[in-house]
Coordinates of C-alpha atoms in Angstrom, one line a residue:
M1 CA 56.9 179.5 270.6
T2 CA 57.0 182.5 268.3
L3 CA 60.2 184.1 267.2
S4 CA 60.6 187.7 266.4
P5 CA 61.8 188.7 262.9
S6 CA 65.0 190.1 264.5
S7 CA 65.9 186.8 266.1
I8 CA 65.2 184.9 262.8
E9 CA 67.5 187.3 261.0
Q10 CA 70.3 186.5 263.5
V11 CA 69.8 182.7 263.2
I12 CA 69.2 182.2 259.4
P13 CA 72.4 182.6 257.4
G14 CA 72.3 185.3 254.7
Q15 CA 69.7 187.3 256.5
G16 CA 69.9 190.6 258.4
A17 CA 73.1 191.7 259.9
M18 CA 74.9 188.4 259.3
A19 CA 74.6 189.0 255.5
Q20 CA 76.5 192.3 255.7
P21 CA 80.2 191.9 254.9
S22 CA 82.5 192.8 257.8
A23 CA 85.2 195.4 257.6
R24 CA 87.8 192.7 257.7
A25 CA 86.2 191.1 254.6
R26 CA 86.2 194.4 252.8
R27 CA 89.8 195.0 253.6
R28 CA 90.7 191.5 252.4
R29 CA 89.3 192.4 249.0
F30 CA 91.6 195.3 248.6
R31 CA 94.7 193.8 250.3
F32 CA 96.6 193.7 247.1
V33 CA 96.0 197.3 246.2
A34 CA 96.8 198.3 249.8
N35 CA 100.3 196.8 249.4
G36 CA 102.8 199.6 249.0
K37 CA 104.9 197.9 246.4
A38 CA 101.9 196.9 244.3
A39 CA 100.2 200.3 244.6
T40 CA 103.4 202.1 243.5
G41 CA 103.9 199.7 240.6
L42 CA 100.3 200.0 239.4
A43 CA 100.5 203.8 239.7
V44 CA 103.7 204.0 237.6
L45 CA 102.3 201.5 235.1
G46 CA 99.1 203.5 234.8
V47 CA 101.1 206.7 234.0
Y48 CA 103.0 204.7 231.2
V49 CA 99.7 203.4 229.8
L50 CA 98.3 207.0 229.8
L51 CA 101.4 208.3 228.0
A52 CA 101.1 205.5 225.5
V53 CA 97.5 206.6 224.7
I54 CA 97.9 210.4 224.6
G55 CA 101.7 210.7 224.0
P56 CA 101.5 211.4 220.3
W57 CA 98.9 214.1 220.9
I58 CA 100.7 216.0 223.7
A59 CA 104.2 215.8 222.1
P60 CA 105.3 219.4 221.6
Y61 CA 107.1 218.6 218.3
D62 CA 107.1 216.1 215.5
P63 CA 109.7 213.5 216.5
D64 CA 111.0 213.5 212.9
A65 CA 111.1 217.3 212.5
R66 CA 114.6 218.8 212.1
S67 CA 115.7 222.1 213.4
A68 CA 118.7 224.4 213.8
D69 CA 119.0 223.5 217.5
V70 CA 121.6 220.8 217.1
L71 CA 122.7 218.8 220.1
Q72 CA 121.2 221.2 222.6
A73 CA 121.2 220.4 226.3
P74 CA 117.9 220.2 228.1
S75 CA 116.2 223.6 228.3
A76 CA 112.8 225.3 228.6
R77 CA 112.3 224.9 224.9
H78 CA 113.5 221.3 224.6
W79 CA 113.0 219.6 228.0
F80 CA 115.2 216.5 227.1
G81 CA 117.5 218.2 224.6
T82 CA 117.9 217.6 220.9
T83 CA 119.7 215.2 218.7
H84 CA 122.4 215.8 216.0
L85 CA 119.6 216.7 213.6
G86 CA 117.8 219.0 216.0
Q87 CA 115.0 216.5 216.7
D88 CA 113.3 216.9 220.1
I89 CA 114.1 213.9 222.3
F90 CA 111.1 214.5 224.7
S91 CA 108.7 214.1 221.8
Q92 CA 110.5 210.9 220.7
I93 CA 110.1 209.5 224.3
L94 CA 106.4 210.3 224.3
V95 CA 105.7 208.9 220.9
G96 CA 107.9 205.8 221.5
A97 CA 106.0 204.9 224.7
R98 CA 103.1 203.6 222.6
S99 CA 105.2 201.1 220.6
V100 CA 106.8 199.7 223.8
M101 CA 103.5 199.3 225.7
V102 CA 101.6 197.8 222.7
V103 CA 104.3 195.2 222.2
G104 CA 104.6 194.4 225.9
L105 CA 100.9 194.2 226.7
T106 CA 99.9 192.4 223.5
A107 CA 102.6 189.7 223.9
G108 CA 101.7 189.3 227.6
V109 CA 98.0 188.8 226.9
L110 CA 98.6 186.4 224.1
A111 CA 101.2 184.3 226.0
T112 CA 99.0 184.3 229.1
I113 CA 95.9 183.1 227.2
L114 CA 97.9 180.3 225.5
S115 CA 99.5 179.2 228.8
I116 CA 96.1 179.0 230.5
L117 CA 94.5 177.1 227.7
I118 CA 97.2 174.5 227.3
G119 CA 98.6 174.3 230.8
V120 CA 95.3 174.1 232.7
T121 CA 93.7 171.8 230.1
A122 CA 96.7 169.4 230.2
G123 CA 96.8 169.3 234.0
Y124 CA 93.1 168.7 234.4
L125 CA 92.4 166.2 231.7
G126 CA 95.5 164.0 232.1
G127 CA 96.2 160.9 230.0
A128 CA 96.8 161.2 226.3
A129 CA 95.7 164.9 226.2
D130 CA 98.3 165.7 228.9
E131 CA 101.1 163.9 227.1
G132 CA 100.3 165.6 223.8
L133 CA 100.0 169.1 225.2
S134 CA 103.1 168.6 227.3
A135 CA 105.0 167.6 224.2
V136 CA 103.9 170.7 222.4
S137 CA 105.0 172.8 225.4
N138 CA 108.4 171.2 225.4
V139 CA 108.8 172.0 221.7
F140 CA 108.0 175.7 222.2
L141 CA 110.0 175.8 225.3
V142 CA 113.3 175.4 223.4
I143 CA 112.4 177.8 220.5
P144 CA 114.5 181.0 220.9
A145 CA 112.4 184.1 220.4
L146 CA 115.0 186.6 219.5
P147 CA 116.6 184.6 216.7
L148 CA 113.2 183.8 215.3
I149 CA 112.2 187.5 215.3
I150 CA 115.5 188.4 213.5
I151 CA 114.8 185.8 210.8
V152 CA 111.2 186.9 210.3
T153 CA 112.1 190.6 210.2
S154 CA 114.8 190.0 207.7
L155 CA 112.2 188.3 205.4
V156 CA 109.6 191.1 205.8
D157 CA 110.1 194.6 204.5
Q158 CA 108.4 196.4 207.3
A159 CA 108.1 194.4 210.5
S160 CA 105.3 196.1 212.5
D161 CA 105.0 196.2 216.3
T162 CA 102.0 193.8 216.0
L163 CA 104.2 191.2 214.2
V164 CA 106.9 191.4 216.8
A165 CA 104.4 191.1 219.6
L166 CA 102.8 188.0 218.0
I167 CA 106.1 186.3 217.6
I168 CA 107.1 187.1 221.2
G169 CA 103.7 185.9 222.5
L170 CA 103.7 182.7 220.5
T171 CA 107.2 181.7 221.8
S172 CA 106.8 182.8 225.4
W173 CA 103.8 180.8 226.7
A174 CA 105.5 177.4 227.3
W175 CA 107.1 178.1 230.6
G176 CA 103.9 179.5 232.1
A177 CA 101.9 176.5 230.7
R178 CA 104.2 174.1 232.5
V179 CA 103.8 176.0 235.8
L180 CA 100.0 176.0 235.5
R181 CA 100.0 172.4 234.6
A182 CA 101.9 171.4 237.7
Q183 CA 99.5 173.5 239.9
T184 CA 96.5 172.1 238.2
L185 CA 97.7 168.5 238.8
S186 CA 97.8 169.4 242.5
L187 CA 94.4 171.1 242.5
R188 CA 92.3 168.6 240.6
R189 CA 92.4 166.1 243.5
R190 CA 91.3 168.5 246.1
D191 CA 88.1 167.8 248.0
Y192 CA 86.1 170.7 246.6
V193 CA 87.0 169.7 243.0
E194 CA 86.0 166.1 243.6
A195 CA 82.7 167.3 245.2
A196 CA 82.0 169.4 242.1
R197 CA 82.7 166.5 239.8
A198 CA 80.5 164.2 241.9
T199 CA 77.6 166.6 241.7
G200 CA 77.8 166.4 237.9
E201 CA 79.3 169.8 237.2
R202 CA 80.6 170.3 233.6
T203 CA 84.3 170.3 232.9
W204 CA 84.5 173.9 231.8
R205 CA 82.6 175.0 234.9
I206 CA 85.0 173.1 237.2
I207 CA 88.0 174.6 235.5
G208 CA 86.5 178.1 235.3
F209 CA 85.0 178.4 238.8
E210 CA 87.0 175.9 241.0
I211 CA 90.5 175.8 239.6
L212 CA 91.2 179.1 237.9
P213 CA 90.4 181.3 240.9
N214 CA 93.2 179.4 242.8
L215 CA 95.6 180.1 240.0
T216 CA 95.0 183.8 239.8
A217 CA 98.3 184.8 241.4
I218 CA 100.4 182.5 239.3
I219 CA 98.6 183.7 236.1
A220 CA 99.2 187.4 237.1
S221 CA 102.8 186.8 237.9
G222 CA 103.4 185.0 234.6
F223 CA 101.7 187.9 232.7
V224 CA 104.0 190.5 234.4
G225 CA 107.0 188.4 233.6
T226 CA 106.0 188.0 230.0
V227 CA 105.4 191.8 229.7
I228 CA 108.9 192.5 231.0
F229 CA 110.5 190.0 228.6
A230 CA 108.5 191.4 225.6
V231 CA 109.4 195.0 226.4
M232 CA 113.1 194.2 226.8
S233 CA 113.0 192.1 223.6
E234 CA 111.4 195.0 221.6
I235 CA 114.0 197.5 222.9
T236 CA 116.9 195.1 222.2
L237 CA 115.7 194.5 218.7
A238 CA 115.4 198.2 218.0
F239 CA 118.8 198.9 219.6
I240 CA 120.7 196.4 217.4
G241 CA 118.9 197.7 214.4
V242 CA 116.8 194.6 213.6
S243 CA 113.4 196.2 213.7
S244 CA 112.4 199.2 211.7
V245 CA 114.3 202.4 212.7
S246 CA 111.7 204.6 211.0
S247 CA 109.1 204.0 213.8
W248 CA 110.0 205.5 217.2
N249 CA 110.5 203.6 220.4
W250 CA 113.0 203.8 223.2
G251 CA 115.3 201.3 221.6
T252 CA 115.4 203.4 218.4
I253 CA 116.5 206.4 220.4
L254 CA 119.3 204.4 221.9
F255 CA 120.2 203.0 218.5
W256 CA 120.7 206.5 217.0
A257 CA 122.5 207.7 220.1
Q258 CA 125.0 204.9 219.9
G259 CA 125.4 205.3 216.2
Q260 CA 126.2 209.0 216.5
Q261 CA 128.6 208.5 219.4
A262 CA 126.5 210.5 221.8
L263 CA 128.6 209.4 224.8
A264 CA 131.8 210.5 223.1
Q265 CA 130.3 213.9 222.3
G266 CA 129.1 214.4 225.8
A267 CA 125.4 214.4 224.8
W268 CA 124.3 212.5 227.9
W269 CA 120.7 213.8 227.4
W270 CA 120.4 211.7 224.2
F271 CA 120.4 208.3 226.0
V272 CA 119.8 209.0 229.7
P273 CA 116.0 209.8 229.4
A274 CA 115.3 206.7 227.4
G275 CA 117.4 204.5 229.8
L276 CA 115.6 206.0 232.8
A277 CA 112.2 205.4 231.1
I278 CA 113.1 201.7 230.5
A279 CA 114.4 201.3 234.1
L280 CA 111.4 202.9 235.6
L281 CA 109.0 200.7 233.6
G282 CA 111.0 197.6 234.6
T283 CA 110.9 198.7 238.3
A284 CA 107.1 199.2 238.2
L285 CA 106.5 195.8 236.7
A286 CA 108.9 194.2 239.3
L287 CA 107.1 196.0 242.1
I288 CA 103.8 194.6 240.9
N289 CA 105.4 191.1 240.8
F290 CA 106.7 191.5 244.3
G291 CA 103.2 192.7 245.4
I292 CA 101.7 189.5 243.9
D293 CA 104.2 187.3 245.8
E294 CA 103.4 189.0 249.1
F295 CA 99.7 188.8 248.5
V296 CA 99.9 185.1 248.0
S297 CA 102.5 184.2 250.7
P298 CA 101.6 185.3 254.2
R299 CA 105.2 184.9 255.3
L300 CA 106.4 187.4 252.7
R301 CA 103.4 189.7 253.5
T302 CA 104.5 189.9 257.2
G303 CA 108.1 190.4 256.1
G304 CA 109.4 187.8 258.6
R305 CA 108.3 189.9 261.6
T306 CA 105.8 187.4 263.0
R307 CA 105.6 187.4 266.8
I308 CA 104.3 184.6 269.0
R309 CA 103.5 184.6 272.7
T310 CA 104.8 181.7 274.9
A311 CA 103.0 180.0 277.7
D312 CA 104.7 182.2 280.3
G313 CA 103.7 185.4 278.6
R314 CA 106.9 186.2 276.8
T315 CA 106.9 187.5 273.2
V316 CA 109.3 185.9 270.7
A317 CA 110.0 187.3 267.2
M318 CA 109.9 184.8 264.4
R319 CA 112.4 185.4 261.6
V320 CA 112.3 183.7 258.2
G321 CA 115.0 181.0 258.0
F322 CA 115.4 180.7 261.8
T323 CA 113.6 178.3 264.2
P324 CA 113.3 179.9 267.6
V325 CA 114.5 177.7 270.5
L326 CA 112.8 178.7 273.8
A327 CA 114.9 178.2 276.9
P328 CA 113.2 176.1 279.6
V329 CA 111.8 178.3 282.4
T330 CA 112.6 176.9 285.8
A331 CA 109.8 177.5 288.3
T332 CA 111.3 179.1 291.4
V333 CA 109.5 178.7 294.7
P334 CA 110.0 181.4 297.4
M335 CA 111.8 180.2 300.5
Q336 CA 109.0 181.3 302.8
A337 CA 106.4 179.4 300.8
R338 CA 108.6 176.2 300.9
D339 CA 109.2 176.4 304.6
A340 CA 105.6 177.0 305.3
A341 CA 104.8 173.9 303.3
D342 CA 107.3 171.9 305.4
G343 CA 105.8 173.3 308.7
Q344 CA 109.1 175.0 309.8
P345 CA 109.7 178.7 310.3
A346 CA 112.3 180.2 308.1
D347 CA 114.2 181.8 311.0
A348 CA 114.4 178.6 313.1
D349 CA 115.7 176.7 310.1
Q350 CA 118.4 179.3 309.5
G351 CA 119.2 179.4 313.2
G352 CA 119.6 175.6 313.3
T353 CA 121.8 175.7 310.3
R354 CA 124.0 178.3 311.9
A355 CA 124.2 176.3 315.1

């Protein structure tokens, strides 16, 4: 019997129409971006990254330049107003965005790389390697980042943003490493990992192609959390005057506003724009984190609005935290059908009963 090429394409996997990805598969690839929270957070974060790159070039004034417009409210000339020295606050916000984003992203990348290397390696290898790397993680877990930065900056004349990012990154990876180690301990005994090990796959290939793809959501969530911590640490250090006040970031703006009693003078425009910029960046990162959680957990993705259909055709709404209890449905038989089954007419039965 001869088979036509079209029938062969339908039978052999990877050939013909069966090799084309379905629309559902294509939608699954972009499910994270389709999430409203994640898309909003990524859009806002993209704007911040863009401002960090081009901010110093599009700033209308030099952030250090003084002018005669002292403590001017927002206007067409100065969008965010001016300081007590006539400095343009809008230019300071634009220039300061680069410092904040550089510290946050650098510390996040460094801490994420260290957590992956140490956490996944310890969880997969086990034994003495696991104990040694876990001991190192426990040591770094109790090292406070902010006091260490204060001590280092007091010893260095000009603490750069890179130095602050390195200290934050080197002291913020331990918690993520412990989480990845716990997940790796669970994944290394899965059937597909055992099958890859039995076929002679190398260790680095098993970790890179079998284990890490299943840890993507946890790694992304840890990265976002580290970026939030690094940004808030950088702003806090600048606000309390530990880091250099000669380089502009949003914490430096708040430092000078607090030092010059901006609130007492009624100069709300001095600190409100910087506070809103910090809050909006934190909201964007939090939305990305929420989007990652919903992407991983189907229950969070449906928002607790799952509906099931019972045997009798009814629809019951499932809510998170509640277990639905379905009331038993009593099967009712019509009187005429029951009388017909007994061989007695319904009227005669009723008449006999009345008699």
